[in-house]
PDB file of C-alpha atoms in Angstrom:
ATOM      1  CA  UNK O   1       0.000   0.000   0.000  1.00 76.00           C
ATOM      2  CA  UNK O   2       1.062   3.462  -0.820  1.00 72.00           C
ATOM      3  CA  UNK O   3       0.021   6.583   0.647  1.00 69.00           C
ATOM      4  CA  UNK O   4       0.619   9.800  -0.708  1.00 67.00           C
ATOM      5  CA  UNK O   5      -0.560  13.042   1.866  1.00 69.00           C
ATOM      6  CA  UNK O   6      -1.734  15.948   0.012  1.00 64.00           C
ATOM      7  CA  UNK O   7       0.279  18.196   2.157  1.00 62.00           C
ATOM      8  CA  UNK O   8       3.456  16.725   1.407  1.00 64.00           C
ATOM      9  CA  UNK O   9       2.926  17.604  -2.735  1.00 69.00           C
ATOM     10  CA  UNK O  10       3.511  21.061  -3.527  1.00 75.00           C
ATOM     11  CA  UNK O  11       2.481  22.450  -6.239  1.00 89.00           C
ATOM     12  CA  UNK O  12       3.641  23.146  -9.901  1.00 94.00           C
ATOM     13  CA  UNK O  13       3.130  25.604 -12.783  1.00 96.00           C
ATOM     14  CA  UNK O  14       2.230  24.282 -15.714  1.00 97.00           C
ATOM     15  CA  UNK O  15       5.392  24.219 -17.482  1.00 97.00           C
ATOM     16  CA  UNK O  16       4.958  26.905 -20.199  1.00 97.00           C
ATOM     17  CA  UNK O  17       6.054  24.460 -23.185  1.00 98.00           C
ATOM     18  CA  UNK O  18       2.599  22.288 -22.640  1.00 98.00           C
ATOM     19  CA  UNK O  19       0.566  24.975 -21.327  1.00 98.00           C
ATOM     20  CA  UNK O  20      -0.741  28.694 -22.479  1.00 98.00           C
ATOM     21  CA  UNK O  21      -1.632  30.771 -19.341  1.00 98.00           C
ATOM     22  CA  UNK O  22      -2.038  30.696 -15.707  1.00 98.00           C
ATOM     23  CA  UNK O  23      -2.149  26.618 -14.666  1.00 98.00           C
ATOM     24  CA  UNK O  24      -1.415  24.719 -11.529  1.00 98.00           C
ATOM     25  CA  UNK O  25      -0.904  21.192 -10.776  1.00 96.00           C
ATOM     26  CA  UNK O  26      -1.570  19.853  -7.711  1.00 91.00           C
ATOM     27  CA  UNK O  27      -1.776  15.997  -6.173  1.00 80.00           C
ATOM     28  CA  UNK O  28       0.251  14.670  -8.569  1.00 85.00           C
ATOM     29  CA  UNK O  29      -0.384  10.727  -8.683  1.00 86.00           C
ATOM     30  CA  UNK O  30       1.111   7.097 -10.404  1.00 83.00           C
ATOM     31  CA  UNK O  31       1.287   3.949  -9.697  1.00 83.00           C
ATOM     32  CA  UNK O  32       3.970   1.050  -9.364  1.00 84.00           C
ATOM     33  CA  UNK O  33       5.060  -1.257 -11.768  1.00 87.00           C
ATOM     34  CA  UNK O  34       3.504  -3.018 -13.467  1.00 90.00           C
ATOM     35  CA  UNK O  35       0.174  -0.882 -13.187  1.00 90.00           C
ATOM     36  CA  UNK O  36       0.592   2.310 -15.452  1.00 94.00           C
ATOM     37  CA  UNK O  37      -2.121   4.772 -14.390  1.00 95.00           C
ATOM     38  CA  UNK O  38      -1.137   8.410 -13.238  1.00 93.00           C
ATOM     39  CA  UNK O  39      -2.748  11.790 -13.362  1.00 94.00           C
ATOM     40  CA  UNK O  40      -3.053  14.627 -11.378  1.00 95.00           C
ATOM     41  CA  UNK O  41      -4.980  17.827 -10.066  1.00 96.00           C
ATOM     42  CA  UNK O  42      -5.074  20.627 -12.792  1.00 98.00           C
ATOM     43  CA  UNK O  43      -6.150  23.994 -12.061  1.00 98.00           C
ATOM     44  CA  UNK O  44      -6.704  26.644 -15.538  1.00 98.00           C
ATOM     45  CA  UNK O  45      -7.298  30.057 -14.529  1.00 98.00           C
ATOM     46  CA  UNK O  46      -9.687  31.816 -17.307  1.00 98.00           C
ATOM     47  CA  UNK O  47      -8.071  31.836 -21.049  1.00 98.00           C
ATOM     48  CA  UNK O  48      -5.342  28.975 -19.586  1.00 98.00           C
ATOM     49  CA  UNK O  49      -5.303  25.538 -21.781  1.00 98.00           C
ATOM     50  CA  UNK O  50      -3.024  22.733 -22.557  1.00 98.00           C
ATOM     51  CA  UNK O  51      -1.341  22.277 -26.082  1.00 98.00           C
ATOM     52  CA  UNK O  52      -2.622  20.009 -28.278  1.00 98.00           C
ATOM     53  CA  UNK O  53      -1.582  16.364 -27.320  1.00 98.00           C
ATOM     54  CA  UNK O  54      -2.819  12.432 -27.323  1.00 98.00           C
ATOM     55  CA  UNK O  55      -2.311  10.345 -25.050  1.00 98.00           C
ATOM     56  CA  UNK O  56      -1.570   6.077 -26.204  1.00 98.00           C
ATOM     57  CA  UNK O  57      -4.096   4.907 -24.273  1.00 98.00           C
ATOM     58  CA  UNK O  58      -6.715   7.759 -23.866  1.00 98.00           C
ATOM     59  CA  UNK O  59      -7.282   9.809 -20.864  1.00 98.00           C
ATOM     60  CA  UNK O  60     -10.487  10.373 -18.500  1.00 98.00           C
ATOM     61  CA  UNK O  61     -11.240  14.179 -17.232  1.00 98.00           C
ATOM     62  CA  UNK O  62     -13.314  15.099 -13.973  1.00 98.00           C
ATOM     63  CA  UNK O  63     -14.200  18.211 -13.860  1.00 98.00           C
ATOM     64  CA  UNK O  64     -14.189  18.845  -9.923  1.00 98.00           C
ATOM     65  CA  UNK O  65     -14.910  22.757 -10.070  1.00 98.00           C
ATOM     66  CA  UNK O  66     -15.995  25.404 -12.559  1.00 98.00           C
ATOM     67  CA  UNK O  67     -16.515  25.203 -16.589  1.00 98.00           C
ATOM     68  CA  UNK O  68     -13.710  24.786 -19.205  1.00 98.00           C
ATOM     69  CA  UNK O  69     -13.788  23.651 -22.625  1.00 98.00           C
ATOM     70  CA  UNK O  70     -12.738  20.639 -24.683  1.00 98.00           C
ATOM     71  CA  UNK O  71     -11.807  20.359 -28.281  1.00 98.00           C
ATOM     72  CA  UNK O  72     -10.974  17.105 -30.691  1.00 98.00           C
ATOM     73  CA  UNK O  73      -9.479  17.589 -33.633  1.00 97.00           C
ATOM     74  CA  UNK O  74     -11.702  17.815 -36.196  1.00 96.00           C
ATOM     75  CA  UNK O  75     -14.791  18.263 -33.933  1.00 97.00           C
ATOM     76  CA  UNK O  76     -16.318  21.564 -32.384  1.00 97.00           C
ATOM     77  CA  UNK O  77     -15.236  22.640 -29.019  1.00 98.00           C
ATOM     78  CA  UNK O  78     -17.408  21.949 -26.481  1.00 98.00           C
ATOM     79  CA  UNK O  79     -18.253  22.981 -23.111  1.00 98.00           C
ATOM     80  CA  UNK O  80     -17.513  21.205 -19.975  1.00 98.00           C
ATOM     81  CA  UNK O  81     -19.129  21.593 -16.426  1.00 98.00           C
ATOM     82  CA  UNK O  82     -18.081  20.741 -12.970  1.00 98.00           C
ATOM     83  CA  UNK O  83     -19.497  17.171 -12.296  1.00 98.00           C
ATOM     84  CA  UNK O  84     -18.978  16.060 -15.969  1.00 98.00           C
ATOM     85  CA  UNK O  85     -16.902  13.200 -16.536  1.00 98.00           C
ATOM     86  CA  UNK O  86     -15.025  13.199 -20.053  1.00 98.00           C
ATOM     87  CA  UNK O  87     -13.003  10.411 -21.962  1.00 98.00           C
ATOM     88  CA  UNK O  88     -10.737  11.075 -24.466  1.00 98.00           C
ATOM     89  CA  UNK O  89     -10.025   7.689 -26.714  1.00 98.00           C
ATOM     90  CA  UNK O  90      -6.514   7.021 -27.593  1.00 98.00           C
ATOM     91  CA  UNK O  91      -4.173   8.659 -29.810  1.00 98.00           C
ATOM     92  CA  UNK O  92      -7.017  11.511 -30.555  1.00 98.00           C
ATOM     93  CA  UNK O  93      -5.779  14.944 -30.724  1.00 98.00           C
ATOM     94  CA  UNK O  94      -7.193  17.326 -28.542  1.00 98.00           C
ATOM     95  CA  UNK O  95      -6.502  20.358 -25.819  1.00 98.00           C
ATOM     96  CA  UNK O  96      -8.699  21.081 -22.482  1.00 98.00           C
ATOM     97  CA  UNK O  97      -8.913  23.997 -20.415  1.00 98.00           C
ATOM     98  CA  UNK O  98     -11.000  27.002 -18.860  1.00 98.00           C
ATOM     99  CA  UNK O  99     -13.269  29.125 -20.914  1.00 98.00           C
ATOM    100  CA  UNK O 100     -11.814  32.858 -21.352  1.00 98.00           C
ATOM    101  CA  UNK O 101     -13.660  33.963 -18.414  1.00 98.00           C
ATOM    102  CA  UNK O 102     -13.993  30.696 -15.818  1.00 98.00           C
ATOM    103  CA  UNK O 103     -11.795  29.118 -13.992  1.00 98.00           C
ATOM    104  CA  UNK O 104     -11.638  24.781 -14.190  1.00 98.00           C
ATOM    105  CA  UNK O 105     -10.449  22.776 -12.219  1.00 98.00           C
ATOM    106  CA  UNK O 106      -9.881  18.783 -13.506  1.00 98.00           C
ATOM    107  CA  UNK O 107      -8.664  15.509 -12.343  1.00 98.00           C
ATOM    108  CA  UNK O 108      -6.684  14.102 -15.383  1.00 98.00           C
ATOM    109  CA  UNK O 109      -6.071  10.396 -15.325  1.00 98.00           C
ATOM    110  CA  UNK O 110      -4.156   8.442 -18.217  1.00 97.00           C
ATOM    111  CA  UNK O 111      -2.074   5.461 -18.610  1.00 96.00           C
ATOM    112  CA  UNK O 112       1.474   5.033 -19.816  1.00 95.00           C
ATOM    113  CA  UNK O 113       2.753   3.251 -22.695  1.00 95.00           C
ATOM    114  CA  UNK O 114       6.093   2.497 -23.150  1.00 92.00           C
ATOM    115  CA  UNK O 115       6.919   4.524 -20.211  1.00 89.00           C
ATOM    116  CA  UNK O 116       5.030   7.781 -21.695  1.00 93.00           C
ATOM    117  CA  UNK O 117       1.289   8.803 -20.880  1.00 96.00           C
ATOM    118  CA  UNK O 118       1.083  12.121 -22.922  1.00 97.00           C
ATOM    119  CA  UNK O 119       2.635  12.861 -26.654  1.00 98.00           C
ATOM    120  CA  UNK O 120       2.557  17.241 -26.300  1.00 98.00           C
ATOM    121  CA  UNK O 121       2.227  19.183 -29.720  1.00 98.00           C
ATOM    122  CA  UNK O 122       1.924  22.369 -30.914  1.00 98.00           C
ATOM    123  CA  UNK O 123       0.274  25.125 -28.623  1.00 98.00           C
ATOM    124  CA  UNK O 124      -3.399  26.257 -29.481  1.00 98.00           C
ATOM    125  CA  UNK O 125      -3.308  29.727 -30.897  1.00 96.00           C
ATOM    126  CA  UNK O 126      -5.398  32.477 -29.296  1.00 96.00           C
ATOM    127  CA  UNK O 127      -7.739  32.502 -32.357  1.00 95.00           C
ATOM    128  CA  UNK O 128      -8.295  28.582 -32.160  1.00 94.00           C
ATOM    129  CA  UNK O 129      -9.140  28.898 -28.595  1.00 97.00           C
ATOM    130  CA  UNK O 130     -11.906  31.543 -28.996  1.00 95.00           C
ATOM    131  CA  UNK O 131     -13.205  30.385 -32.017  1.00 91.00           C
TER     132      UNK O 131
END
C-alpha cells in the first residue's frame, strides 16, 4: 500500500512548453510497476489551456470545479461543467482547459505506454481557442 498526503505535494506551474496561461498542478499521482495509471490535479485560470496532445491509451477528465472547454481535432469545441466526466479515446488529438472567463479545475487520469502517458504538440493559438 502506498500513501501519498496531500500536504506533502507542492504544487507546480504548468510548465509553459505544454501549457498557455495561468495553470497549476496539484496531487500529482502514479502507480507502481507493473500498473501504469497516473494523473493529477489541474487547475486553468480563465483563457489557460493545454497544447494540443494524445495520449496512447486515452485519458479520462473530472471536472471537480468550474466550466472549461474541450476540443478534438476535427470536432467543435465543447463545453464542460463541474461534475462532468469526459473520456478522451486514444491517440485523438485534442486540448482542455478554462473558458476565457472561468476558472476549471480537472482531475486528469491516463495510462502510460512504453513509459510515456502524454505525446505534447503544438500550442493552441489564441484565435483557435476563442473560435
Amino acid at each position: 500500500m502506498k500513501i501519498i498526503r496531500n500536504a506533502t505535494v507542492a504544487s507546480a506551474k504548468g510548465p509553459e512548453a505544454y501549457f498557455t496561461g495561468q495553470v497549476r498542478i496539484d496531487s500529482p499521482f502514479s502507480t507502481t510497476p507493473p500498473a501504469r495509471v497516473g494523473g493529477a490535479t489541474v487547475t486553468f485560470e480563465p483563457g489557460a489551456r493545454t497544447a494540443w496532445h494524445t495520449h496512447p491509451l486515452g485519458q479520462t477528465l473530472i471536472v471537480v470545479h468550474g466550466q472549461g472547454w474541450i476540443q478534438c481535432e476535427g470536432e467543435e469545441k465543447q463545453t464542460i461543467n463541474q461534475g462532468d466526466t469526459v473520456w478522451i479515446p486514444e491517440d485523438v488529438r485534442h486540448w482542455h482547459g478554462a473558458t476565457a472567463s472561468t476558472a476549471m479545475t480537472h482531475i486528469a487520469i491516463a495510462e502510460s505506454l512504453n513509459g510515456s502517458p502524454v505525446t505534447w504538440l503544438e500550442k493552441v493559438s489564441d484565435e483557435d481557442f476563442l473560435r
